[in-house]
CSV table of C-alpha atoms in Angstrom, one decimal:
chain,number,residue,atom,x,y,z
A,1,MET,CA,57.7,-15.1,-62.0
A,2,VAL,CA,57.9,-13.7,-65.5
A,3,SER,CA,56.2,-15.6,-68.2
A,4,THR,CA,57.9,-16.3,-71.5
A,5,ASP,CA,55.2,-14.4,-73.4
A,6,SER,CA,55.8,-11.2,-71.6
A,7,LEU,CA,59.6,-11.7,-71.9
A,8,THR,CA,59.3,-12.2,-75.6
A,9,ARG,CA,57.1,-9.0,-75.8
A,10,GLU,CA,59.7,-7.0,-73.9
A,11,ILE,CA,62.6,-8.3,-76.1
A,12,GLY,CA,60.5,-7.6,-79.2
A,13,ASP,CA,59.8,-4.1,-78.0
A,14,GLU,CA,63.5,-3.5,-77.3
A,15,ALA,CA,64.4,-4.7,-80.7
A,16,SER,CA,61.7,-2.5,-82.3
A,17,TYR,CA,63.1,0.4,-80.2
A,18,GLU,CA,66.6,-0.2,-81.4
A,19,ARG,CA,65.5,-0.5,-85.0
A,20,LEU,CA,63.6,2.7,-84.7
A,21,LYS,CA,66.6,4.4,-83.1
A,22,LYS,CA,68.9,3.2,-86.0
A,23,ASP,CA,66.3,4.3,-88.6
A,24,LEU,CA,66.2,7.8,-87.0
A,25,ILE,CA,70.0,8.0,-87.0
A,26,ASN,CA,70.0,7.0,-90.7
A,27,VAL,CA,67.3,9.6,-91.5
A,28,LYS,CA,69.3,12.3,-89.6
A,29,ASP,CA,72.5,11.3,-91.5
A,30,ASP,CA,70.6,11.4,-94.8
A,31,ILE,CA,69.2,14.8,-94.0
A,32,ALA,CA,72.7,16.1,-93.2
A,33,ALA,CA,74.1,14.6,-96.4
A,34,LEU,CA,71.2,16.2,-98.4
A,35,THR,CA,71.8,19.5,-96.7
A,36,ALA,CA,75.5,19.3,-97.7
A,37,GLN,CA,74.6,18.5,-101.3
A,38,ILE,CA,72.1,21.4,-101.5
A,39,THR,CA,74.7,23.8,-100.0
A,40,ASP,CA,77.3,22.6,-102.6
A,41,ALA,CA,74.8,23.0,-105.4
A,42,LEU,CA,73.9,26.5,-104.3
A,43,ASN,CA,77.6,27.5,-104.0
A,44,ASN,CA,78.2,26.2,-107.5
A,45,LEU,CA,75.2,28.1,-108.8
A,46,ALA,CA,76.4,31.3,-107.1
A,47,GLY,CA,79.8,30.8,-108.6
A,48,THR,CA,78.4,30.3,-112.1
A,49,ALA,CA,76.1,33.3,-111.7
A,50,LYS,CA,79.1,35.4,-110.6
A,51,ARG,CA,81.2,34.3,-113.6
A,52,GLN,CA,78.4,35.0,-116.0
A,53,ALA,CA,77.9,38.5,-114.5
A,54,ARG,CA,81.6,39.3,-114.8
A,55,GLN,CA,81.6,38.0,-118.4
A,56,GLY,CA,78.5,40.1,-119.2
A,57,TYR,CA,80.1,43.2,-117.6
A,58,ARG,CA,83.3,42.7,-119.7
A,59,GLN,CA,81.3,42.3,-122.8
A,60,ALA,CA,79.2,45.4,-122.1
A,61,ARG,CA,82.3,47.3,-121.3
A,62,SER,CA,83.9,46.2,-124.6
A,63,ASN,CA,80.7,47.2,-126.5
A,64,VAL,CA,80.8,50.6,-124.9
A,65,ASP,CA,84.5,51.1,-125.7
A,66,SER,CA,83.9,50.0,-129.3
A,67,THR,CA,80.9,52.4,-129.6
A,68,VAL,CA,82.9,55.3,-128.2
A,69,SER,CA,85.8,54.6,-130.5
A,70,ASP,CA,83.4,54.4,-133.5
A,71,LEU,CA,81.7,57.6,-132.6
A,72,SER,CA,85.1,59.3,-132.2
A,73,GLU,CA,86.1,58.2,-135.6
A,74,ARG,CA,82.9,59.3,-137.1
A,75,SER,CA,83.0,62.7,-135.5
A,76,GLY,CA,86.6,63.1,-136.7
A,77,ALA,CA,85.5,62.3,-140.2
A,78,MET,CA,82.5,64.7,-140.0
A,79,MET,CA,84.9,67.5,-138.7
A,80,ASP,CA,87.2,66.8,-141.6
A,81,ALA,CA,84.3,67.0,-144.1
A,82,ALA,CA,83.1,70.3,-142.5
A,83,GLN,CA,86.6,71.8,-142.8
A,84,ASP,CA,86.8,70.7,-146.4
A,85,ALA,CA,83.4,72.2,-147.1
A,86,ALA,CA,84.4,75.5,-145.4
A,87,GLY,CA,87.6,75.6,-147.4
A,88,SER,CA,85.7,74.9,-150.6
A,89,LEU,CA,83.1,77.6,-149.8
A,90,GLU,CA,85.9,80.0,-149.1
A,91,GLU,CA,87.6,79.2,-152.4
A,92,THR,CA,84.3,79.6,-154.3
A,93,ILE,CA,83.6,82.9,-152.7
A,94,GLU,CA,87.1,84.1,-153.5
A,95,ASP,CA,86.8,83.0,-157.1
A,96,ILE,CA,83.5,84.8,-157.5
A,97,ILE,CA,85.0,88.0,-156.0
A,98,THR,CA,88.0,87.7,-158.2
A,99,GLN,CA,86.0,87.1,-161.4
A,100,ARG,CA,83.2,89.6,-160.7
A,101,PRO,CA,84.4,92.3,-158.4
A,102,LEU,CA,81.8,94.9,-159.4
A,103,THR,CA,78.9,92.5,-158.9
A,104,THR,CA,80.2,91.5,-155.5
A,105,VAL,CA,80.5,95.1,-154.4
A,106,GLY,CA,77.0,95.9,-155.6
A,107,LEU,CA,75.6,92.8,-153.9
A,108,ALA,CA,77.3,93.8,-150.6
A,109,LEU,CA,75.9,97.3,-150.9
A,110,GLY,CA,72.4,96.0,-151.6
A,111,LEU,CA,72.5,93.6,-148.6
A,112,GLY,CA,73.9,96.4,-146.4
A,113,PHE,CA,71.1,98.7,-147.5
A,114,LEU,CA,68.4,96.0,-146.8
A,115,ILE,CA,69.8,95.2,-143.4
A,116,GLY,CA,69.9,99.0,-142.5
A,117,VAL,CA,66.3,99.4,-143.6
A,118,THR,CA,65.1,96.5,-141.6
A,119,TRP,CA,67.2,97.5,-138.6
A,120,ARG,CA,65.5,101.0,-138.4
A,121,ARG,CA,62.0,99.6,-138.3
């Protein structure tokens, strides 16, 4: 016959087993919930990083476009200034030739002679 002490021990062991089983199920559910939270956090982080990368790309692109536009304007202004300087130089040379034709012819002959002498050597 089974004694009451051994029956109480068996019932206690079964109760402990059931509590342990429930605790393990709870831990498993907690780990699954934590895994889901971590996955959501990583997805949110990836989405944020992607948005920031797109925004950085757009800003960089805008900066490049602005710089190219600025350089284009500056080069146009420099080209206009060079054309004005060339026109001014042409007018100045024309005025000198008109005002002092003999001096200009003498200067041209002298330069021609110097170039000819240096070319022979």
